Amino acid sequence: MLEPVADGFEQPVWAGVDPGTGELLVVERRGRILGIDGSARLDIDARVGSGGNEQGLLGLAFHPDDPDLWYVNYTDTGGDTVVSEFQRLEGTLDPGTERVLLEIDQPAGNHNGGNLAFGPDGLLYVGMGDGGGSDDRFGTGQDPFTRLGSMLRLDPRASNALAYTIPSDNPIGEEAGDPLTFAYGLRNPWRYSFDGDLLYVADVGQRRIEEVTVVDIGTVQPGQPPNFGWSVLEGTECFADAGCDRTGLLEPVAEYTHADGCSITGGVVMHDPAIPELDGFYIYGDFCTGFVRGFFYQDGVAVGEAELLTGVPSISSFGVDADGSVLVVSLTGTISRMAAVR
């Protein structure tokens, strides 16, 4: 069941713990980071373009080695993606410390991705949608040379003339694609998360299928970037060509059709000490129908699939609080906590 934590937020899209203070924070799409009591911790509203439904301040991540360095992913007022670093000065998230790491042109107002997450390797993963429109209009899904439709991986420390460092073990070389590319073949990875070396990616579908794919980042080899399949595949089905070639394409471990929902919201792997029977259970939700489902990932497949909740309005994100409880974020303005039914 769900227990209320707080409400009254304006289109929240993220909730989680500030590791520097232990405080629960909420990200609003318009460009604000708030405490759970509604008080402002950062306001960059004037820099953020949030006119489109998939634009705005969309992601937040804290550096694993220095909680006074934190990173955001937002759409600027021109409609393009910006990934920036900010610093905490004298205990305050300071908007004047912005250091831009990436600026990526967006040809349309949807499929902006927006999530950020640090992996167990200490590197920052940036999930990018395919540029928007429909039917992979801009041809980015299977193009490793573009940063759209890709999972980018970078070290946020500056190097030479760049604001970041390209990891030496990124699986793509300059002759084979953009060297920031860790994986490609994504449509719109709306929320992904790590559990150890396992990267769980929820990719929003188009005509029929919503999907979750799992990648063990420790097994990725040089010259072999993971390919999530879009737009050759949508889920496990061929998308444009019924006789498509699946060679080298990852296929999801879990999927559902638009008979059940319309847009997947990726979640987290549960490690809530109050619900030990679901330890290791990955959960995700659907934005339209409001179910929360999940599975255990074992030996490369999803097992024990189950539905935990139904009718949760407009699920925009999942998070974890300081006690390990899973948070459910609704775009309607509420933050809730998953609790066991005993």
Short mmCIF file of N, CA and C in Angstrom, two decimals, residues 111-225:
data_model
loop_
_atom_site.label_atom_id
_atom_site.label_comp_id
_atom_site.label_asym_id
_atom_site.label_seq_id
_atom_site.Cartn_x
_atom_site.Cartn_y
_atom_site.Cartn_z
N HIS A 111 10.73 13.34 -26.06
CA HIS A 111 11.83 12.36 -25.99
C HIS A 111 13.14 13.04 -25.57
N ASN A 112 13.08 13.84 -24.53
CA ASN A 112 14.27 14.52 -24.04
C ASN A 112 15.07 13.69 -23.04
N GLY A 113 14.59 12.46 -22.74
CA GLY A 113 15.27 11.69 -21.68
C GLY A 113 15.19 12.49 -20.39
N GLY A 114 16.34 12.75 -19.77
CA GLY A 114 16.35 13.65 -18.63
C GLY A 114 16.91 13.08 -17.34
N ASN A 115 17.06 11.76 -17.27
CA ASN A 115 17.56 11.17 -16.03
C ASN A 115 19.08 11.29 -15.96
N LEU A 116 19.60 11.24 -14.74
CA LEU A 116 21.03 11.16 -14.46
C LEU A 116 21.24 10.13 -13.37
N ALA A 117 22.32 9.38 -13.45
CA ALA A 117 22.65 8.44 -12.38
C ALA A 117 24.14 8.15 -12.41
N PHE A 118 24.74 8.10 -11.24
CA PHE A 118 26.13 7.64 -11.13
C PHE A 118 26.12 6.12 -10.99
N GLY A 119 27.00 5.47 -11.74
CA GLY A 119 27.14 4.03 -11.65
C GLY A 119 28.11 3.63 -10.57
N PRO A 120 28.25 2.34 -10.32
CA PRO A 120 29.20 1.85 -9.31
C PRO A 120 30.65 2.13 -9.72
N ASP A 121 30.85 2.49 -10.99
CA ASP A 121 32.18 2.85 -11.48
C ASP A 121 32.52 4.31 -11.19
N GLY A 122 31.60 5.05 -10.54
CA GLY A 122 31.82 6.45 -10.23
C GLY A 122 31.63 7.39 -11.40
N LEU A 123 31.08 6.88 -12.52
CA LEU A 123 30.88 7.67 -13.73
C LEU A 123 29.41 8.07 -13.86
N LEU A 124 29.19 9.17 -14.56
CA LEU A 124 27.85 9.72 -14.72
C LEU A 124 27.23 9.21 -16.01
N TYR A 125 26.03 8.63 -15.88
CA TYR A 125 25.28 8.09 -17.01
C TYR A 125 24.15 9.07 -17.35
N VAL A 126 24.09 9.46 -18.63
CA VAL A 126 23.12 10.46 -19.11
C VAL A 126 22.26 9.80 -20.18
N GLY A 127 21.00 9.58 -19.89
CA GLY A 127 20.09 8.93 -20.83
C GLY A 127 19.44 9.93 -21.76
N MET A 128 19.63 9.74 -23.08
CA MET A 128 19.10 10.67 -24.07
C MET A 128 18.04 9.98 -24.93
N GLY A 129 16.90 10.66 -25.14
CA GLY A 129 15.90 10.17 -26.05
C GLY A 129 16.32 10.38 -27.50
N ASP A 130 15.49 9.90 -28.44
CA ASP A 130 15.88 9.86 -29.85
C ASP A 130 15.67 11.17 -30.60
N GLY A 131 15.32 12.24 -29.88
CA GLY A 131 15.12 13.53 -30.52
C GLY A 131 13.68 13.90 -30.74
N GLY A 132 12.78 12.94 -30.53
CA GLY A 132 11.36 13.25 -30.55
C GLY A 132 10.69 12.97 -31.89
N GLY A 133 9.54 13.60 -32.05
CA GLY A 133 8.70 13.26 -33.18
C GLY A 133 8.18 11.84 -33.01
N SER A 134 8.10 11.09 -34.08
CA SER A 134 7.65 9.70 -34.02
C SER A 134 8.39 8.90 -35.06
N ASP A 135 8.34 7.57 -34.93
CA ASP A 135 8.94 6.66 -35.91
C ASP A 135 10.43 6.90 -36.09
N ASP A 136 11.12 7.32 -35.00
CA ASP A 136 12.55 7.62 -35.10
C ASP A 136 12.80 8.58 -36.27
N ARG A 137 12.06 9.65 -36.26
CA ARG A 137 12.03 10.60 -37.39
C ARG A 137 13.40 11.11 -37.79
N PHE A 138 14.28 11.27 -36.81
CA PHE A 138 15.58 11.87 -37.09
C PHE A 138 16.68 10.82 -37.29
N GLY A 139 16.29 9.55 -37.30
CA GLY A 139 17.22 8.49 -37.60
C GLY A 139 18.34 8.33 -36.59
N THR A 140 18.06 8.62 -35.34
CA THR A 140 19.12 8.59 -34.32
C THR A 140 19.23 7.25 -33.59
N GLY A 141 18.16 6.44 -33.62
CA GLY A 141 18.12 5.24 -32.81
C GLY A 141 19.30 4.31 -33.06
N GLN A 142 19.64 4.11 -34.32
CA GLN A 142 20.71 3.18 -34.67
C GLN A 142 21.96 3.92 -35.18
N ASP A 143 22.11 5.17 -34.77
CA ASP A 143 23.26 5.97 -35.18
C ASP A 143 24.15 6.25 -33.97
N PRO A 144 25.25 5.52 -33.77
CA PRO A 144 26.10 5.72 -32.60
C PRO A 144 26.91 7.02 -32.66
N PHE A 145 26.85 7.73 -33.79
CA PHE A 145 27.59 8.98 -33.91
C PHE A 145 26.82 10.17 -33.33
N THR A 146 25.53 10.00 -33.08
CA THR A 146 24.75 11.06 -32.46
C THR A 146 24.60 10.78 -30.97
N ARG A 147 24.47 11.84 -30.18
CA ARG A 147 24.26 11.67 -28.74
C ARG A 147 22.79 11.46 -28.40
N LEU A 148 21.92 11.57 -29.38
CA LEU A 148 20.52 11.28 -29.16
C LEU A 148 20.29 9.78 -29.26
N GLY A 149 19.25 9.30 -28.58
CA GLY A 149 18.95 7.88 -28.61
C GLY A 149 20.00 7.02 -27.95
N SER A 150 20.77 7.61 -27.02
CA SER A 150 21.94 6.93 -26.47
C SER A 150 22.01 7.05 -24.95
N MET A 151 22.77 6.15 -24.35
CA MET A 151 23.19 6.29 -22.96
C MET A 151 24.63 6.77 -22.99
N LEU A 152 24.85 7.99 -22.53
CA LEU A 152 26.18 8.58 -22.51
C LEU A 152 26.83 8.28 -21.16
N ARG A 153 28.16 8.16 -21.16
CA ARG A 153 28.89 7.93 -19.91
C ARG A 153 30.11 8.84 -19.88
N LEU A 154 30.27 9.56 -18.78
CA LEU A 154 31.37 10.50 -18.67
C LEU A 154 31.83 10.63 -17.23
N ASP A 155 33.08 11.08 -17.09
CA ASP A 155 33.62 11.49 -15.80
C ASP A 155 33.45 13.00 -15.73
N PRO A 156 32.71 13.53 -14.76
CA PRO A 156 32.41 14.96 -14.77
C PRO A 156 33.60 15.87 -14.47
N ARG A 157 34.76 15.29 -14.18
CA ARG A 157 35.94 16.13 -13.97
C ARG A 157 36.45 16.65 -15.30
N ALA A 158 36.85 17.90 -15.32
CA ALA A 158 37.33 18.52 -16.55
C ALA A 158 38.65 17.90 -16.99
N SER A 159 38.87 17.89 -18.32
CA SER A 159 40.14 17.41 -18.86
C SER A 159 40.48 18.20 -20.11
N ASN A 160 41.69 18.73 -20.17
CA ASN A 160 42.13 19.51 -21.32
C ASN A 160 41.11 20.59 -21.65
N ALA A 161 40.62 20.60 -22.88
CA ALA A 161 39.68 21.65 -23.27
C ALA A 161 38.23 21.29 -22.98
N LEU A 162 37.98 20.06 -22.50
CA LEU A 162 36.62 19.62 -22.24
C LEU A 162 36.21 19.88 -20.80
N ALA A 163 34.91 20.04 -20.60
CA ALA A 163 34.38 20.23 -19.25
C ALA A 163 34.25 18.91 -18.51
N TYR A 164 34.57 17.81 -19.18
CA TYR A 164 34.44 16.47 -18.61
C TYR A 164 35.58 15.63 -19.16
N THR A 165 35.68 14.39 -18.66
CA THR A 165 36.66 13.44 -19.17
C THR A 165 35.92 12.27 -19.81
N ILE A 166 36.35 11.87 -20.99
CA ILE A 166 35.78 10.69 -21.63
C ILE A 166 36.45 9.46 -21.04
N PRO A 167 35.70 8.56 -20.42
CA PRO A 167 36.32 7.36 -19.83
C PRO A 167 37.08 6.56 -20.87
N SER A 168 38.27 6.12 -20.50
CA SER A 168 39.11 5.39 -21.45
C SER A 168 38.50 4.05 -21.84
N ASP A 169 37.63 3.51 -20.98
CA ASP A 169 37.04 2.21 -21.28
C ASP A 169 35.62 2.32 -21.83
N ASN A 170 35.19 3.51 -22.26
CA ASN A 170 33.93 3.57 -22.98
C ASN A 170 34.01 2.65 -24.20
N PRO A 171 32.94 1.93 -24.51
CA PRO A 171 33.07 0.85 -25.50
C PRO A 171 33.10 1.29 -26.95
N ILE A 172 33.01 2.61 -27.21
CA ILE A 172 33.00 3.07 -28.60
C ILE A 172 34.22 3.95 -28.83
N GLY A 173 34.90 3.76 -29.94
CA GLY A 173 35.99 4.63 -30.34
C GLY A 173 35.52 5.70 -31.29
N GLU A 174 36.36 6.72 -31.52
CA GLU A 174 35.95 7.86 -32.34
C GLU A 174 35.58 7.44 -33.76
N GLU A 175 36.20 6.40 -34.29
CA GLU A 175 35.89 6.00 -35.66
C GLU A 175 34.58 5.23 -35.75
N ALA A 176 34.09 4.72 -34.61
CA ALA A 176 32.88 3.90 -34.63
C ALA A 176 31.65 4.64 -34.10
N GLY A 177 31.84 5.83 -33.54
CA GLY A 177 30.72 6.58 -32.98
C GLY A 177 31.21 7.69 -32.08
N ASP A 178 30.28 8.33 -31.41
CA ASP A 178 30.64 9.37 -30.46
C ASP A 178 31.30 8.70 -29.25
N PRO A 179 32.50 9.13 -28.86
CA PRO A 179 33.21 8.44 -27.78
C PRO A 179 32.53 8.54 -26.42
N LEU A 180 31.54 9.41 -26.26
CA LEU A 180 30.78 9.45 -25.00
C LEU A 180 29.73 8.35 -24.94
N THR A 181 29.44 7.72 -26.06
CA THR A 181 28.37 6.73 -26.12
C THR A 181 28.76 5.46 -25.39
N PHE A 182 27.93 5.09 -24.40
CA PHE A 182 28.09 3.80 -23.72
C PHE A 182 27.17 2.76 -24.34
N ALA A 183 25.98 3.20 -24.76
CA ALA A 183 24.99 2.32 -25.38
C ALA A 183 24.11 3.17 -26.28
N TYR A 184 23.41 2.53 -27.22
CA TYR A 184 22.50 3.27 -28.09
C TYR A 184 21.30 2.40 -28.41
N GLY A 185 20.42 2.91 -29.29
CA GLY A 185 19.21 2.17 -29.62
C GLY A 185 18.07 2.42 -28.65
N LEU A 186 18.01 3.63 -28.07
CA LEU A 186 16.97 3.99 -27.11
C LEU A 186 15.97 4.96 -27.73
N ARG A 187 14.73 4.86 -27.31
CA ARG A 187 13.69 5.78 -27.78
C ARG A 187 13.52 6.92 -26.80
N ASN A 188 13.22 6.61 -25.55
CA ASN A 188 13.14 7.64 -24.51
C ASN A 188 13.27 6.97 -23.16
N PRO A 189 14.49 6.85 -22.65
CA PRO A 189 14.71 6.14 -21.39
C PRO A 189 14.26 6.97 -20.19
N TRP A 190 12.96 6.90 -19.90
CA TRP A 190 12.41 7.70 -18.81
C TRP A 190 12.59 6.94 -17.48
N ARG A 191 13.72 7.19 -16.88
CA ARG A 191 14.15 6.65 -15.59
C ARG A 191 14.87 5.31 -15.74
N TYR A 192 16.04 5.30 -15.20
CA TYR A 192 16.88 4.10 -15.12
C TYR A 192 17.62 4.16 -13.79
N SER A 193 18.09 3.02 -13.32
CA SER A 193 18.74 2.98 -12.02
C SER A 193 19.70 1.81 -11.96
N PHE A 194 20.63 1.90 -11.01
CA PHE A 194 21.62 0.84 -10.80
C PHE A 194 21.29 0.04 -9.55
N ASP A 195 21.63 -1.24 -9.62
CA ASP A 195 21.69 -2.11 -8.45
C ASP A 195 22.98 -2.90 -8.59
N GLY A 196 24.03 -2.45 -7.92
CA GLY A 196 25.35 -3.00 -8.19
C GLY A 196 25.74 -2.67 -9.62
N ASP A 197 26.24 -3.68 -10.34
CA ASP A 197 26.64 -3.48 -11.74
C ASP A 197 25.47 -3.57 -12.71
N LEU A 198 24.29 -3.87 -12.21
CA LEU A 198 23.13 -4.02 -13.10
C LEU A 198 22.45 -2.68 -13.33
N LEU A 199 22.33 -2.32 -14.60
CA LEU A 199 21.66 -1.10 -15.01
C LEU A 199 20.29 -1.47 -15.57
N TYR A 200 19.23 -1.00 -14.89
CA TYR A 200 17.85 -1.26 -15.29
C TYR A 200 17.35 -0.03 -16.05
N VAL A 201 16.98 -0.22 -17.31
CA VAL A 201 16.54 0.89 -18.16
C VAL A 201 15.11 0.66 -18.61
N ALA A 202 14.24 1.60 -18.30
CA ALA A 202 12.86 1.58 -18.81
C ALA A 202 12.79 2.50 -20.01
N ASP A 203 12.39 1.96 -21.16
CA ASP A 203 12.33 2.74 -22.39
C ASP A 203 10.88 2.84 -22.85
N VAL A 204 10.44 4.08 -23.07
CA VAL A 204 9.05 4.34 -23.44
C VAL A 204 8.82 3.92 -24.89
N GLY A 205 7.74 3.19 -25.12
CA GLY A 205 7.43 2.69 -26.46
C GLY A 205 6.63 3.68 -27.28
N GLN A 206 6.27 3.24 -28.48
CA GLN A 206 5.51 4.11 -29.38
C GLN A 206 4.15 3.52 -29.70
N ARG A 207 4.11 2.53 -30.56
CA ARG A 207 2.82 2.03 -31.02
C ARG A 207 2.19 1.03 -30.06
N ARG A 208 3.06 0.18 -29.43
CA ARG A 208 2.47 -0.97 -28.77
C ARG A 208 3.13 -1.39 -27.47
N ILE A 209 4.45 -1.26 -27.32
CA ILE A 209 5.15 -1.97 -26.25
C ILE A 209 6.00 -1.03 -25.40
N GLU A 210 5.86 -1.19 -24.09
CA GLU A 210 6.73 -0.55 -23.09
C GLU A 210 7.67 -1.61 -22.55
N GLU A 211 8.91 -1.22 -22.20
CA GLU A 211 9.89 -2.26 -21.92
C GLU A 211 10.90 -1.89 -20.84
N VAL A 212 11.47 -2.93 -20.22
CA VAL A 212 12.59 -2.82 -19.28
C VAL A 212 13.69 -3.75 -19.75
N THR A 213 14.90 -3.21 -19.88
CA THR A 213 16.06 -3.99 -20.27
C THR A 213 17.12 -3.86 -19.18
N VAL A 214 17.86 -4.92 -18.94
CA VAL A 214 18.88 -4.92 -17.89
C VAL A 214 20.24 -5.18 -18.54
N VAL A 215 21.23 -4.36 -18.17
CA VAL A 215 22.59 -4.49 -18.69
C VAL A 215 23.54 -4.63 -17.51
N ASP A 216 24.40 -5.62 -17.55
CA ASP A 216 25.49 -5.75 -16.58
C ASP A 216 26.66 -4.94 -17.13
N ILE A 217 26.91 -3.77 -16.54
CA ILE A 217 27.93 -2.89 -17.12
C ILE A 217 29.33 -3.48 -16.99
N GLY A 218 29.51 -4.41 -16.06
CA GLY A 218 30.80 -5.03 -15.88
C GLY A 218 31.19 -5.98 -16.99
N THR A 219 30.23 -6.33 -17.83
CA THR A 219 30.50 -7.28 -18.93
C THR A 219 30.62 -6.61 -20.28
N VAL A 220 30.44 -5.28 -20.33
CA VAL A 220 30.50 -4.56 -21.61
C VAL A 220 31.95 -4.52 -22.09
N GLN A 221 32.17 -4.93 -23.32
CA GLN A 221 33.51 -5.07 -23.88
C GLN A 221 33.83 -3.92 -24.83
N PRO A 222 35.12 -3.58 -24.97
CA PRO A 222 35.52 -2.56 -25.95
C PRO A 222 35.05 -2.93 -27.34
N GLY A 223 34.50 -1.92 -28.02
CA GLY A 223 34.02 -2.15 -29.37
C GLY A 223 32.66 -2.80 -29.45
N GLN A 224 32.03 -3.07 -28.30
CA GLN A 224 30.73 -3.72 -28.29
C GLN A 224 29.74 -2.97 -27.40
N PRO A 225 29.40 -1.74 -27.76
CA PRO A 225 28.42 -1.00 -26.96
C PRO A 225 27.06 -1.68 -27.00
#
